[in-house]
Coordinates of C-alpha atoms in Angstrom, one line a residue:
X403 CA 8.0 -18.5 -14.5
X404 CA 11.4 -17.2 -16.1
X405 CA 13.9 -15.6 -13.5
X406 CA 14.0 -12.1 -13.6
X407 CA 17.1 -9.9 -13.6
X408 CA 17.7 -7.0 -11.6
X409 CA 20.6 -4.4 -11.8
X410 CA 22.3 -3.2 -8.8
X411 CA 20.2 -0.2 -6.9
X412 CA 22.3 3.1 -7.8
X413 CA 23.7 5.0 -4.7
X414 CA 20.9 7.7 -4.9
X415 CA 18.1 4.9 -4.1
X416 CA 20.4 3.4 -1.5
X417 CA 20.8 6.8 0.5
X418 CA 16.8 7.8 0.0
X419 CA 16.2 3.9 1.8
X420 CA 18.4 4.1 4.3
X421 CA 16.5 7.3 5.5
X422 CA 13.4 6.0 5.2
X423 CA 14.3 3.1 6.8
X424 CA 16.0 4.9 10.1
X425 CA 12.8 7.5 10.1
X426 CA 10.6 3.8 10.2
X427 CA 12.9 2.6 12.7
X428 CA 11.3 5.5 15.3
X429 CA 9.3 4.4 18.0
X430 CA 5.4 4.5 17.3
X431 CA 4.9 7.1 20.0
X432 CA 7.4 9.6 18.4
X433 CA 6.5 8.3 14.6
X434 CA 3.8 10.2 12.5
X435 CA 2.9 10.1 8.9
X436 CA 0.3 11.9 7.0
X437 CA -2.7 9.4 7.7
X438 CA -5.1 10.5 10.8
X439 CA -3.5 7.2 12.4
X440 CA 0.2 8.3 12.4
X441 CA 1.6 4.8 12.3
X442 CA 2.2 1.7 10.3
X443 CA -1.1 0.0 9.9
X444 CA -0.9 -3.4 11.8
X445 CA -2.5 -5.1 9.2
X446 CA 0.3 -4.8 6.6
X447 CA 3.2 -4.7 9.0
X448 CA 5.0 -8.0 8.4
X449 CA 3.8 -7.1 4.4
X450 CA 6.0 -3.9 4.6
X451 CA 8.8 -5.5 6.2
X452 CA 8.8 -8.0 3.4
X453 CA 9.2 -5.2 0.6
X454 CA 11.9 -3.0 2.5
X455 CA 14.1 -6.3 3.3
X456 CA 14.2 -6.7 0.1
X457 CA 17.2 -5.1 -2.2
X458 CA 15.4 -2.8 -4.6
X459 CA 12.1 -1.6 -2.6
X460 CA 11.2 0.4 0.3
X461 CA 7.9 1.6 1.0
X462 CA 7.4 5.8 1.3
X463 CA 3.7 5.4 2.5
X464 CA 0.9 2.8 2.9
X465 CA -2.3 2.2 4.5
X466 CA -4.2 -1.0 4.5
X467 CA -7.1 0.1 4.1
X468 CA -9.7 2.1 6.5
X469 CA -13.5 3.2 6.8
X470 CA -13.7 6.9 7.8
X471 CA -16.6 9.7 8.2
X472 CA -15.1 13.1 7.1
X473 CA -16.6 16.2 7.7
X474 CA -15.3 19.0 4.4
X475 CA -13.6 22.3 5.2
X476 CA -15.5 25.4 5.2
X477 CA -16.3 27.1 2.0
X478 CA -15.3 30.8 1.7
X479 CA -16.6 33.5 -1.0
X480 CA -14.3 35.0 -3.3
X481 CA -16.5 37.5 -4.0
X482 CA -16.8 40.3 -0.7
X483 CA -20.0 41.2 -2.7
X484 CA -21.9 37.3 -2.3
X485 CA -22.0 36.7 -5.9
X486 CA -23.2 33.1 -5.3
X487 CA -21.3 32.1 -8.6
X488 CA -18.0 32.7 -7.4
X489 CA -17.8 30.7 -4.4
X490 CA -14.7 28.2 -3.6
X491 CA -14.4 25.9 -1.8
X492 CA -11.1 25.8 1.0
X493 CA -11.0 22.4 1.3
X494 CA -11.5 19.8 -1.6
X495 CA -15.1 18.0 -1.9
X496 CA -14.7 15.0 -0.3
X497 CA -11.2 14.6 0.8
X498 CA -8.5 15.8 3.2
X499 CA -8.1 20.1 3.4
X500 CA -7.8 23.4 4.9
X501 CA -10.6 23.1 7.9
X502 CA -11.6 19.4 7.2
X503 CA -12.3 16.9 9.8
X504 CA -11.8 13.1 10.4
X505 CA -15.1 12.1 12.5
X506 CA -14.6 8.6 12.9
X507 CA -11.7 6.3 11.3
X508 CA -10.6 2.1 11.9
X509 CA -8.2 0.4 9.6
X510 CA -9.5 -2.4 10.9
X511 CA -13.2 -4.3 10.9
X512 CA -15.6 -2.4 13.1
X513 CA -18.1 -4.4 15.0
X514 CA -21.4 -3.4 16.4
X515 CA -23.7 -0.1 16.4
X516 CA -21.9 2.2 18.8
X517 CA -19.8 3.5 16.3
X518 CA -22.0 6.0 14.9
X519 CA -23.3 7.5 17.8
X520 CA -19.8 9.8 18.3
X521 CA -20.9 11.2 14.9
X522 CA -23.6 13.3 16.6
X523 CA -25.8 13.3 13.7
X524 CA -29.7 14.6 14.6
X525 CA -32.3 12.3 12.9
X526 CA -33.7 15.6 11.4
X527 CA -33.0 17.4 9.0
X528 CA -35.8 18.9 7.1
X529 CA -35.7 22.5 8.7
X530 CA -32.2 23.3 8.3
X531 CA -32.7 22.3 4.8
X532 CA -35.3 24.7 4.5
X533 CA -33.4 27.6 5.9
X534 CA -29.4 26.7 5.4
X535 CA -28.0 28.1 1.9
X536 CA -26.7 25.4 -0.2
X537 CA -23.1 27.0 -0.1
X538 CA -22.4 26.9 3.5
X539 CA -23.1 23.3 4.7
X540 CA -20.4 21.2 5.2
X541 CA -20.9 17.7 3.6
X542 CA -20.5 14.7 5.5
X543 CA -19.0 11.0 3.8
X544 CA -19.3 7.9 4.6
X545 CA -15.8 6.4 3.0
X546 CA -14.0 3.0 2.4
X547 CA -10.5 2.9 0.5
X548 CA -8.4 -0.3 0.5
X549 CA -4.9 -0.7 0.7
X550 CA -2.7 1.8 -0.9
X551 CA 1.5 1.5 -0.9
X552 CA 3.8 3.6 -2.3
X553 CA 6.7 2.1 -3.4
X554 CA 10.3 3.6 -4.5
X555 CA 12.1 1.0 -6.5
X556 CA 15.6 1.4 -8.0
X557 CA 15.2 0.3 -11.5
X558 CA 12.4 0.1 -14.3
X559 CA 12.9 -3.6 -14.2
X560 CA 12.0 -3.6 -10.3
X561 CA 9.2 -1.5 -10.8
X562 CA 8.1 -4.0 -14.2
X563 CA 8.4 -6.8 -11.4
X564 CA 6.1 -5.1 -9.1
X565 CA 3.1 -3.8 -11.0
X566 CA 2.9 -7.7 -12.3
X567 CA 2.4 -8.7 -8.6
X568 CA 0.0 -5.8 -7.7
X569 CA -1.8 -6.6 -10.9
X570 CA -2.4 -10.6 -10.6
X571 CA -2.8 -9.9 -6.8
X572 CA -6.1 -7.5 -8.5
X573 CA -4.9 -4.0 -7.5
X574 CA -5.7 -3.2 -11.3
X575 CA -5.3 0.6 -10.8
X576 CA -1.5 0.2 -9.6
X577 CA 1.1 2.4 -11.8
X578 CA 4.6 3.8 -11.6
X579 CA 5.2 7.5 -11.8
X580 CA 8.9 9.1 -11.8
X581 CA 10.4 6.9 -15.1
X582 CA 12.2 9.0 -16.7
X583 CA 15.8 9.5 -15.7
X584 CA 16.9 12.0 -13.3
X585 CA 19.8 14.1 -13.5
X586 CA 22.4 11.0 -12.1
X587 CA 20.8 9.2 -15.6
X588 CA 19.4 6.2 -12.9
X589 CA 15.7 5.3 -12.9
X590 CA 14.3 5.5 -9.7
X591 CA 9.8 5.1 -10.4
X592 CA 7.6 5.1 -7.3
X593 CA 5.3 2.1 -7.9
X594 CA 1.6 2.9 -6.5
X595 CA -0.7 -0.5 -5.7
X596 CA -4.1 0.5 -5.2
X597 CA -7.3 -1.3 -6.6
X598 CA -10.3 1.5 -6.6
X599 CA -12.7 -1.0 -7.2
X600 CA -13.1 -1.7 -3.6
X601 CA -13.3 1.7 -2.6
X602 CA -16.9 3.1 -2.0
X603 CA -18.4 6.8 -0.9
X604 CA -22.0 7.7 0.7
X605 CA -23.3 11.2 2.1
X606 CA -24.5 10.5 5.4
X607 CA -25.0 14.7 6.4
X608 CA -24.0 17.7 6.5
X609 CA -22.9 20.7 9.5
X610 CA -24.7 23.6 9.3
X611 CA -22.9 26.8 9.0
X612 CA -25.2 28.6 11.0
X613 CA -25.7 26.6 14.1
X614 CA -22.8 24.4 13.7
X615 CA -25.1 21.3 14.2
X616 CA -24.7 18.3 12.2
X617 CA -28.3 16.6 10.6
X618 CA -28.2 12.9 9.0
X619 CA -29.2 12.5 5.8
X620 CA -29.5 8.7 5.4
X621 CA -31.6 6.7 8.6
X622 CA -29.9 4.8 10.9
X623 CA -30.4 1.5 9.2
X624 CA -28.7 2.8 6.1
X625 CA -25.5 3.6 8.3
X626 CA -25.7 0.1 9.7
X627 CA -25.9 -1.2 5.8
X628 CA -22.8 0.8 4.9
X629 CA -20.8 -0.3 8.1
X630 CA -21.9 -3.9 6.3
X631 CA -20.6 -3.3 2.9
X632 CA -17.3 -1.8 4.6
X633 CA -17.2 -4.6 6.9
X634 CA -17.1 -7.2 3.3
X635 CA -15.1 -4.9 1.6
X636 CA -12.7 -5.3 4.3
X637 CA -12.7 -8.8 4.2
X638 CA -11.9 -9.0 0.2
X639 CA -8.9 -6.3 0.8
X640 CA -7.5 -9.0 3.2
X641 CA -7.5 -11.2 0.7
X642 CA -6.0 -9.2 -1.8
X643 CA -3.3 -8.1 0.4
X644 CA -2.4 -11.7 0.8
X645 CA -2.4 -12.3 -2.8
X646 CA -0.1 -9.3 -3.3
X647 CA 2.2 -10.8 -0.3
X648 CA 2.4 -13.9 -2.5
X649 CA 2.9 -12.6 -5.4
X650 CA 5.5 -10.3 -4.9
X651 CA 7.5 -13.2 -2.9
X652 CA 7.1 -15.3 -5.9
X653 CA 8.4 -12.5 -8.6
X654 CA 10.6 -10.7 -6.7
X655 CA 11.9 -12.9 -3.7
X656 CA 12.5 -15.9 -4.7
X657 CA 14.1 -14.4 -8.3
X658 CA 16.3 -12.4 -6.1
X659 CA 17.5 -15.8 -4.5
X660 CA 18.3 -17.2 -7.7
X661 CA 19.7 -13.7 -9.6
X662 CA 23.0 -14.5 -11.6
X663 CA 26.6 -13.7 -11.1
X664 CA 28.9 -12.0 -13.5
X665 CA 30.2 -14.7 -15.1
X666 CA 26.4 -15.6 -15.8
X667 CA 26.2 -18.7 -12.7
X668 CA 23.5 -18.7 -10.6
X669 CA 24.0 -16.8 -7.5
X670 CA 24.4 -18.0 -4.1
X671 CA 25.7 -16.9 -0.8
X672 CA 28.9 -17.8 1.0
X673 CA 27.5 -21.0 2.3
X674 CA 25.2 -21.7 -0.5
X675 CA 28.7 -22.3 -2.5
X676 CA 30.6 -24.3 0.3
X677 CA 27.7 -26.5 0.5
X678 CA 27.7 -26.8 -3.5
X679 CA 31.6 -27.4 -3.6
X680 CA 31.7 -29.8 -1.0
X681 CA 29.1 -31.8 -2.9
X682 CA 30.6 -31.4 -6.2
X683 CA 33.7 -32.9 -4.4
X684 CA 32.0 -35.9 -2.9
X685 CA 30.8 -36.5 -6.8
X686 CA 34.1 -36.2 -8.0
X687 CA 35.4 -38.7 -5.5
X688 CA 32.5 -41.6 -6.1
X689 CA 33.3 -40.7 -9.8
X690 CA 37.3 -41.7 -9.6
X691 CA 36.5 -44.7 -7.1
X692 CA 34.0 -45.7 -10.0
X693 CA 36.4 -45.1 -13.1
X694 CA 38.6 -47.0 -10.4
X695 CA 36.8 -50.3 -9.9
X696 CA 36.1 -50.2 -13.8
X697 CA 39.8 -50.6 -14.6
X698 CA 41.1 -52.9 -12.6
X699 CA 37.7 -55.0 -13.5
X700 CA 39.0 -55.2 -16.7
X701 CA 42.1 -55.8 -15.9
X702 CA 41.2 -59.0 -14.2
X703 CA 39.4 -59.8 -17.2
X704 CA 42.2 -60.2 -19.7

């Protein structure tokens, strides 16, 4: 594999790590982050430590991947008049919003049956379909999403570097937003690593808007089937994750270790080069006492 060349980070992405880095540094009881977990999955820890000790990357957010059941947000009229054509919706179908709920999340393998039964879902749900109106329920999924990291690099050629390892690691959806310059002229892109192959989405229910109870729509075997498929889908994000570890130690670690100096000579730490001049000696030495013995061999000769 050729070495790759990186330019020095500019002082914009050093100051943006440094806080990122000091916010990362807070203990787990007083960190949050977006995710329902509030803390740095412990799947991908030593994986995130990896990219942030490493000059060019730090990580803004991550997850390594979770099964969830989310209840949506309410849904709201526009209309005061009920024109059933105008409704919208507060929180987005299927995701995180206004009035949404997180009924069961694990970023790791669950095992067993008792997971479900916190969902409170009754077996049946034929009557409230009969009398809820379509608008009001509140749709319940049954979700798996793999790893996701988002990654501020401080050059084009870092980000280049990364989106080969996220890609031959088979997070084929990764991309880099941000790639224009900004107004210091450096190139700073955010590198994404996501694979949304592995990802998977069933409705399980829904909550009634009337009564506020929730009603399965799938049987309990079919919750125990999709618990499986998360359960394998789990397994294949591990090894991906692992892949990506390798990867990105191969194009980016190790090409760090062996970036060039000015003058174009491979580069090397202070004791790297004391080691390496103290053998170049020891070569130059055998070499005189050689060219030495040579000599006077041939002067003997004569």
């Amino acid at each position: 594999m050729p070495q790759l060349s990186f330019p020095k980070p500019p002082p914009g992405f050093e100051a943006k790590k440094t806080r990122i880095l000091h916010d990362l540094a807070v203990p787990e009881a007083e960190y949050t982050d977006a995710s329902p977990k509030g803390t740095i999955d412990t799947g991908i820890r030593d994986l995130i430590s990896e990219i942030n000790a490493a000059e060019g990357f730090v990580t803004t957010s991550s997850c390594a991947g979770r099964v969830s059941v989310f209840l949506e947000g309410r849904k709201v009229a526009a209309d005061v008049h009920g024109d059933a054509g105008s409704a919208s919706q507060v929180a987005g179908v299927g995701g995180k919003g206004a009035g949404g709920t997180w009924l069961f999340v694990s970023h790791d393998v669950v095992e067993g049956e008792n997971w479900a039964d916190g969902l409170a879902l009754r077996g049946n749900a034929e009557e409230e379909e009969e009398e809820e109106e379509e608008e009001g329920r509140r749709l319940i999924h049954f979700k798996f999403e793999p790893m996701i990291l988002h990654i501020l690099t401080a050059s084009p050629s870092h980000a280049q570097a990364l989106l080969q390892a996220a890609l031959q690691a088979g997070f084929r959806e990764s991309g880099a937003l941000n790639i224009t310059p900004q107004a210091d002229s450096s190139t700073t892109p955010v590198v994404a690593v996501r694979s949304m192959g592995l990802s998977f989405e069933s409705l399980i229910g829904f909550e009634s808007s009337r009564s506020g109870s929730r009603h399965a729509l799938v049987t309990a075997s079919h919750l125990r089937l999709l618990m499986g498929i998360a359960r394998e889908r789990f397994a294949e994000n591990s090894k991906r994750i692992e892949r990506f570890r390798g990867a990105f130690a191969n194009r980016v670690l190790e090409s760090r270790e062996k970036r060039t100096n000015s003058d174009g000579r491979e580069w090397e730490d202070a004791a790297a080069r004391r080691e390496r001049m103290r053998e170049e000696g020891l070569r130059r030495r055998e070499a005189l006492r050689g060219g030495d013995g040579e000599t006077s061999n041939g002067a003997s000769n004569e």
